[in-house]
Amino acid sequence: MNYHILLGSNKEEMLSTIEQAKRMLSEKKHRILSQSSFYKTEPWGEKQQPDFLNQVIIIQTDTTPFLLLEQLQEIEKLLGRTRNEENRWAERTIDIDILYAENTILKTETLTIPHPLIHLRNFTLIPLVEIDPFFIHPLLKRNQQQLLHSSPDKCTVIQHTNLL
């Protein structure tokens, strides 16, 4: 199954943390098929914090969505992520979200696929449009370009192509 994954960081060594997270994903036998440029993005939700560095990747794996979520949370923890239950938008060393799992639609207490905020966040939509513009959101029945065009998000998102 192919998964669209969002990686983001706004604390400490952002680029190296995201690169390390991708290496850890590869070590778990998840093959990276495609990756967007890096994007410096204004915080969404909690504004009083540093800008984020974000990237979207597409991975191929035989792992179930629930096992993948466990592995992503393990990687976050190993890379220094501490969850702030009082402020879920607080700054973080790493944040890894499952955006899509092909055309899977899933809603449980622990996991919702597609990610419920995709269509509201340009820091997610812009890198998605870069690597998979015509992928159709399985619930909204619109491709990523269409979702970006109608997004209400006004946060600044700047492409960084020369970070590596």
C-alpha atoms as an extended CHARMM CRD file, in Angstrom:
* protein
*
       164  EXT
         1         1  MET       CA              0.0000000000        0.0000000000        0.0000000000  PROA      1               0.0000000000
         2         2  ASN       CA              1.1400000000        3.5530000000       -0.6870000000  PROA      2               0.0000000000
         3         3  TYR       CA              0.8970000000        6.1710000000        2.0380000000  PROA      3               0.0000000000
         4         4  HSD       CA              1.2430000000        9.9420000000        1.8070000000  PROA      4               0.0000000000
         5         5  ILE       CA              3.1150000000       11.1010000000        4.9200000000  PROA      5               0.0000000000
         6         6  LEU       CA              3.7240000000       14.6230000000        6.2340000000  PROA      6               0.0000000000
         7         7  LEU       CA              6.9170000000       15.3130000000        8.1760000000  PROA      7               0.0000000000
         8         8  GLY       CA              7.3600000000       18.5630000000       10.0670000000  PROA      8               0.0000000000
         9         9  SER       CA              9.6700000000       20.1310000000       12.6390000000  PROA      9               0.0000000000
        10        10  ASN       CA             10.1050000000       23.5480000000       14.2260000000  PROA      10              0.0000000000
        11        11  LYS       CA             12.5410000000       22.8100000000       17.0160000000  PROA      11              0.0000000000
        12        12  GLU       CA             16.2920000000       22.2100000000       17.0800000000  PROA      12              0.0000000000
        13        13  GLU       CA             17.9360000000       20.7510000000       13.9530000000  PROA      13              0.0000000000
        14        14  MET       CA             14.8290000000       20.6390000000       11.7600000000  PROA      14              0.0000000000
        15        15  LEU       CA             16.3560000000       19.4130000000        8.4950000000  PROA      15              0.0000000000
        16        16  SER       CA             18.5350000000       16.7330000000       10.0600000000  PROA      16              0.0000000000
        17        17  THR       CA             15.6180000000       15.5370000000       12.2110000000  PROA      17              0.0000000000
        18        18  ILE       CA             13.3690000000       15.1140000000        9.1600000000  PROA      18              0.0000000000
        19        19  GLU       CA             16.1740000000       13.3360000000        7.2720000000  PROA      19              0.0000000000
        20        20  GLN       CA             16.7480000000       11.0540000000       10.2530000000  PROA      20              0.0000000000
        21        21  ALA       CA             13.0200000000       10.2450000000       10.4100000000  PROA      21              0.0000000000
        22        22  LYS       CA             13.1000000000        9.2440000000        6.7170000000  PROA      22              0.0000000000
        23        23  ARG       CA             16.1400000000        7.0120000000        7.3340000000  PROA      23              0.0000000000
        24        24  MET       CA             14.3060000000        5.3610000000       10.2240000000  PROA      24              0.0000000000
        25        25  LEU       CA             11.2780000000        4.7660000000        7.9900000000  PROA      25              0.0000000000
        26        26  SER       CA             13.5350000000        3.1410000000        5.3790000000  PROA      26              0.0000000000
        27        27  GLU       CA             15.1150000000        0.9560000000        8.0640000000  PROA      27              0.0000000000
        28        28  LYS       CA             11.6280000000       -0.3560000000        8.8410000000  PROA      28              0.0000000000
        29        29  LYS       CA             11.3680000000       -1.4940000000        5.2050000000  PROA      29              0.0000000000
        30        30  HSD       CA              9.1490000000        1.3710000000        4.0800000000  PROA      30              0.0000000000
        31        31  ARG       CA             10.2900000000        2.3630000000        0.6100000000  PROA      31              0.0000000000
        32        32  ILE       CA             10.1990000000        6.0770000000       -0.1790000000  PROA      32              0.0000000000
        33        33  LEU       CA              8.7140000000        6.4490000000       -3.6600000000  PROA      33              0.0000000000
        34        34  SER       CA              8.5890000000       10.2390000000       -3.8890000000  PROA      34              0.0000000000
        35        35  GLN       CA              9.3680000000       13.2840000000       -1.7870000000  PROA      35              0.0000000000
        36        36  SER       CA              8.4840000000       16.9260000000       -2.0820000000  PROA      36              0.0000000000
        37        37  SER       CA             10.7940000000       19.8510000000       -1.6530000000  PROA      37              0.0000000000
        38        38  PHE       CA             11.1520000000       21.2310000000        1.8460000000  PROA      38              0.0000000000
        39        39  TYR       CA              8.8670000000       24.1040000000        2.7970000000  PROA      39              0.0000000000
        40        40  LYS       CA              9.3400000000       26.7240000000        5.4680000000  PROA      40              0.0000000000
        41        41  THR       CA              5.8820000000       27.3680000000        6.8270000000  PROA      41              0.0000000000
        42        42  GLU       CA              4.2600000000       29.7640000000        9.2060000000  PROA      42              0.0000000000
        43        43  PRO       CA              2.7820000000       27.9450000000       12.2260000000  PROA      43              0.0000000000
        44        44  TRP       CA             -0.8290000000       26.8240000000       11.8920000000  PROA      44              0.0000000000
        45        45  GLY       CA             -3.0240000000       26.6990000000       14.9890000000  PROA      45              0.0000000000
        46        46  GLU       CA             -0.6790000000       28.0370000000       17.6790000000  PROA      46              0.0000000000
        47        47  LYS       CA              0.9600000000       31.1240000000       16.1170000000  PROA      47              0.0000000000
        48        48  GLN       CA              3.3920000000       32.0190000000       18.9400000000  PROA      48              0.0000000000
        49        49  GLN       CA              6.1780000000       29.6150000000       17.9800000000  PROA      49              0.0000000000
        50        50  PRO       CA              8.9580000000       29.2400000000       15.3840000000  PROA      50              0.0000000000
        51        51  ASP       CA              8.2380000000       28.5100000000       11.7180000000  PROA      51              0.0000000000
        52        52  PHE       CA              8.1180000000       24.8730000000       10.6230000000  PROA      52              0.0000000000
        53        53  LEU       CA             10.0660000000       22.9450000000        8.0470000000  PROA      53              0.0000000000
        54        54  ASN       CA              7.7130000000       20.5020000000        6.2650000000  PROA      54              0.0000000000
        55        55  GLN       CA              7.9450000000       17.8170000000        3.6110000000  PROA      55              0.0000000000
        56        56  VAL       CA              5.5190000000       15.2750000000        2.1650000000  PROA      56              0.0000000000
        57        57  ILE       CA              6.7130000000       11.8310000000        1.1260000000  PROA      57              0.0000000000
        58        58  ILE       CA              4.9890000000        8.8530000000       -0.4450000000  PROA      58              0.0000000000
        59        59  ILE       CA              6.0280000000        5.4940000000        0.9410000000  PROA      59              0.0000000000
        60        60  GLN       CA              5.2350000000        1.9470000000       -0.1350000000  PROA      60              0.0000000000
        61        61  THR       CA              4.8540000000       -0.6990000000        2.5450000000  PROA      61              0.0000000000
        62        62  ASP       CA              2.9110000000       -3.8200000000        3.4790000000  PROA      62              0.0000000000
        63        63  THR       CA              2.2950000000       -2.3930000000        6.9520000000  PROA      63              0.0000000000
        64        64  THR       CA             -1.2780000000       -1.8010000000        8.1170000000  PROA      64              0.0000000000
        65        65  PRO       CA             -2.3140000000        1.7790000000        8.9410000000  PROA      65              0.0000000000
        66        66  PHE       CA             -2.4340000000        0.9750000000       12.6820000000  PROA      66              0.0000000000
        67        67  LEU       CA              1.0280000000       -0.6000000000       12.7460000000  PROA      67              0.0000000000
        68        68  LEU       CA              2.4000000000        2.2670000000       10.6630000000  PROA      68              0.0000000000
        69        69  LEU       CA              0.9300000000        4.7690000000       13.1470000000  PROA      69              0.0000000000
        70        70  GLU       CA              2.6620000000        2.9090000000       16.0070000000  PROA      70              0.0000000000
        71        71  GLN       CA              5.9550000000        2.9790000000       14.1100000000  PROA      71              0.0000000000
        72        72  LEU       CA              5.6130000000        6.6910000000       13.3140000000  PROA      72              0.0000000000
        73        73  GLN       CA              4.9020000000        7.5030000000       16.9590000000  PROA      73              0.0000000000
        74        74  GLU       CA              7.9090000000        5.3980000000       17.9950000000  PROA      74              0.0000000000
        75        75  ILE       CA             10.1240000000        7.3450000000       15.5590000000  PROA      75              0.0000000000
        76        76  GLU       CA              8.7420000000       10.6320000000       16.9070000000  PROA      76              0.0000000000
        77        77  LYS       CA              9.5520000000        9.5470000000       20.4670000000  PROA      77              0.0000000000
        78        78  LEU       CA             13.0770000000        8.3960000000       19.5330000000  PROA      78              0.0000000000
        79        79  LEU       CA             13.6750000000       11.7900000000       17.8930000000  PROA      79              0.0000000000
        80        80  GLY       CA             12.6530000000       13.6900000000       21.0170000000  PROA      80              0.0000000000
        81        81  ARG       CA              8.9710000000       14.3820000000       20.4670000000  PROA      81              0.0000000000
        82        82  THR       CA              7.0040000000       14.9020000000       23.6280000000  PROA      82              0.0000000000
        83        83  ARG       CA              3.2700000000       15.2380000000       23.2370000000  PROA      83              0.0000000000
        84        84  ASN       CA              1.6730000000       18.2830000000       24.8340000000  PROA      84              0.0000000000
        85        85  GLU       CA             -1.8970000000       17.2630000000       25.6280000000  PROA      85              0.0000000000
        86        86  GLU       CA             -2.7660000000       20.7930000000       26.7970000000  PROA      86              0.0000000000
        87        87  ASN       CA             -1.5850000000       22.3860000000       23.5330000000  PROA      87              0.0000000000
        88        88  ARG       CA             -1.5910000000       19.9500000000       20.6220000000  PROA      88              0.0000000000
        89        89  TRP       CA             -0.2240000000       22.6890000000       18.3160000000  PROA      89              0.0000000000
        90        90  ALA       CA              2.9000000000       23.3260000000       20.4440000000  PROA      90              0.0000000000
        91        91  GLU       CA              6.3780000000       23.3490000000       18.8820000000  PROA      91              0.0000000000
        92        92  ARG       CA              7.9630000000       19.9480000000       18.3410000000  PROA      92              0.0000000000
        93        93  THR       CA             11.1620000000       18.2810000000       17.2260000000  PROA      93              0.0000000000
        94        94  ILE       CA              9.2180000000       16.0940000000       14.7880000000  PROA      94              0.0000000000
        95        95  ASP       CA              5.6500000000       15.5120000000       13.7460000000  PROA      95              0.0000000000
        96        96  ILE       CA              4.7970000000       12.6790000000       11.3660000000  PROA      96              0.0000000000
        97        97  ASP       CA              1.2310000000       12.3460000000       10.0760000000  PROA      97              0.0000000000
        98        98  ILE       CA             -0.4350000000        9.8250000000        7.8100000000  PROA      98              0.0000000000
        99        99  LEU       CA             -2.3120000000       11.8950000000        5.2410000000  PROA      99              0.0000000000
       100       100  TYR       CA             -3.6080000000        9.1920000000        2.9170000000  PROA      100             0.0000000000
       101       101  ALA       CA             -3.4580000000        5.4210000000        2.6650000000  PROA      101             0.0000000000
       102       102  GLU       CA             -4.4320000000        5.0910000000       -1.0010000000  PROA      102             0.0000000000
       103       103  ASN       CA             -8.2480000000        5.2190000000       -1.0270000000  PROA      103             0.0000000000
       104       104  THR       CA             -8.6890000000        3.9680000000        2.5310000000  PROA      104             0.0000000000
       105       105  ILE       CA            -11.3050000000        5.6690000000        4.6680000000  PROA      105             0.0000000000
       106       106  LEU       CA            -10.8840000000        5.0030000000        8.3670000000  PROA      106             0.0000000000
       107       107  LYS       CA            -12.1420000000        6.7170000000       11.5040000000  PROA      107             0.0000000000
       108       108  THR       CA            -11.3000000000        5.3610000000       14.9380000000  PROA      108             0.0000000000
       109       109  GLU       CA            -10.3730000000        6.9160000000       18.2880000000  PROA      109             0.0000000000
       110       110  THR       CA             -6.6730000000        6.5940000000       17.4390000000  PROA      110             0.0000000000
       111       111  LEU       CA             -6.5110000000        7.0640000000       13.6760000000  PROA      111             0.0000000000
       112       112  THR       CA             -8.4350000000        8.9320000000       10.9910000000  PROA      112             0.0000000000
       113       113  ILE       CA             -7.5450000000        8.4720000000        7.3070000000  PROA      113             0.0000000000
       114       114  PRO       CA             -7.5750000000       10.6320000000        5.2870000000  PROA      114             0.0000000000
       115       115  HSD       CA             -6.1580000000       13.1250000000        7.7640000000  PROA      115             0.0000000000
       116       116  PRO       CA             -9.1650000000       15.3020000000        8.6590000000  PROA      116             0.0000000000
       117       117  LEU       CA             -7.4020000000       18.6720000000        8.1860000000  PROA      117             0.0000000000
       118       118  ILE       CA             -5.6880000000       18.1700000000        4.7990000000  PROA      118             0.0000000000
       119       119  HSD       CA             -8.0150000000       20.5050000000        2.9060000000  PROA      119             0.0000000000
       120       120  LEU       CA             -7.4940000000       23.3160000000        5.4520000000  PROA      120             0.0000000000
       121       121  ARG       CA             -3.6780000000       23.4000000000        5.5040000000  PROA      121             0.0000000000
       122       122  ASN       CA             -1.5410000000       24.8360000000        2.7320000000  PROA      122             0.0000000000
       123       123  PHE       CA              1.6330000000       23.4940000000        4.3670000000  PROA      123             0.0000000000
       124       124  THR       CA              0.2290000000       20.0660000000        3.5640000000  PROA      124             0.0000000000
       125       125  LEU       CA             -1.4840000000       20.8210000000        0.2600000000  PROA      125             0.0000000000
       126       126  ILE       CA              1.4000000000       22.6510000000       -1.4360000000  PROA      126             0.0000000000
       127       127  PRO       CA              3.8830000000       19.7520000000       -1.0870000000  PROA      127             0.0000000000
       128       128  LEU       CA              1.1120000000       17.2970000000       -1.9990000000  PROA      128             0.0000000000
       129       129  VAL       CA              0.4350000000       19.2510000000       -5.1910000000  PROA      129             0.0000000000
       130       130  GLU       CA              4.1590000000       19.1740000000       -5.9670000000  PROA      130             0.0000000000
       131       131  ILE       CA              4.4230000000       15.3650000000       -5.8950000000  PROA      131             0.0000000000
       132       132  ASP       CA              0.8850000000       14.0510000000       -6.5160000000  PROA      132             0.0000000000
       133       133  PRO       CA             -1.3880000000       16.8630000000       -7.7890000000  PROA      133             0.0000000000
       134       134  PHE       CA             -4.0930000000       14.6300000000       -9.2380000000  PROA      134             0.0000000000
       135       135  PHE       CA             -4.5050000000       12.2650000000       -6.2890000000  PROA      135             0.0000000000
       136       136  ILE       CA             -8.2110000000       12.2890000000       -5.3920000000  PROA      136             0.0000000000
       137       137  HSD       CA             -9.2020000000       12.7920000000       -1.7730000000  PROA      137             0.0000000000
       138       138  PRO       CA            -11.3870000000        9.7080000000       -1.1390000000  PROA      138             0.0000000000
       139       139  LEU       CA            -14.0000000000       11.6000000000        0.8810000000  PROA      139             0.0000000000
       140       140  LEU       CA            -14.0270000000       15.0340000000       -0.7160000000  PROA      140             0.0000000000
       141       141  LYS       CA            -13.7070000000       13.6250000000       -4.2720000000  PROA      141             0.0000000000
       142       142  ARG       CA            -11.3870000000       16.4540000000       -5.3190000000  PROA      142             0.0000000000
       143       143  ASN       CA             -7.7380000000       16.3100000000       -6.3290000000  PROA      143             0.0000000000
       144       144  GLN       CA             -4.9540000000       18.0710000000       -4.4280000000  PROA      144             0.0000000000
       145       145  GLN       CA             -4.8220000000       21.0100000000       -6.8390000000  PROA      145             0.0000000000
       146       146  GLN       CA             -8.5480000000       21.5970000000       -6.4050000000  PROA      146             0.0000000000
       147       147  LEU       CA             -8.2300000000       21.3590000000       -2.6160000000  PROA      147             0.0000000000
       148       148  LEU       CA             -5.3800000000       23.8890000000       -2.6180000000  PROA      148             0.0000000000
       149       149  HSD       CA             -7.3090000000       26.2570000000       -4.8490000000  PROA      149             0.0000000000
       150       150  SER       CA            -10.2340000000       26.2850000000       -2.3980000000  PROA      150             0.0000000000
       151       151  SER       CA             -8.1770000000       26.2280000000        0.8180000000  PROA      151             0.0000000000
       152       152  PRO       CA             -9.0400000000       28.9860000000        3.3190000000  PROA      152             0.0000000000
       153       153  ASP       CA             -5.4980000000       28.8940000000        4.7910000000  PROA      153             0.0000000000
       154       154  LYS       CA             -3.5780000000       32.1770000000        4.5770000000  PROA      154             0.0000000000
       155       155  CYS       CA             -0.3330000000       30.9940000000        6.2450000000  PROA      155             0.0000000000
       156       156  THR       CA              2.9070000000       31.6520000000        4.3570000000  PROA      156             0.0000000000
       157       157  VAL       CA              4.5220000000       28.5710000000        2.7670000000  PROA      157             0.0000000000
       158       158  ILE       CA              7.9060000000       29.0460000000        1.0480000000  PROA      158             0.0000000000
       159       159  GLN       CA              9.6390000000       26.3360000000       -0.9760000000  PROA      159             0.0000000000
       160       160  HSD       CA             13.2880000000       25.6310000000       -0.1220000000  PROA      160             0.0000000000
       161       161  THR       CA             14.9640000000       23.6340000000       -2.8750000000  PROA      161             0.0000000000
       162       162  ASN       CA             18.5850000000       24.1170000000       -1.8180000000  PROA      162             0.0000000000
       163       163  LEU       CA             18.5840000000       22.8470000000        1.7590000000  PROA      163             0.0000000000
       164       164  LEU       CA             20.4950000000       19.6110000000        1.1260000000  PROA      164             0.0000000000
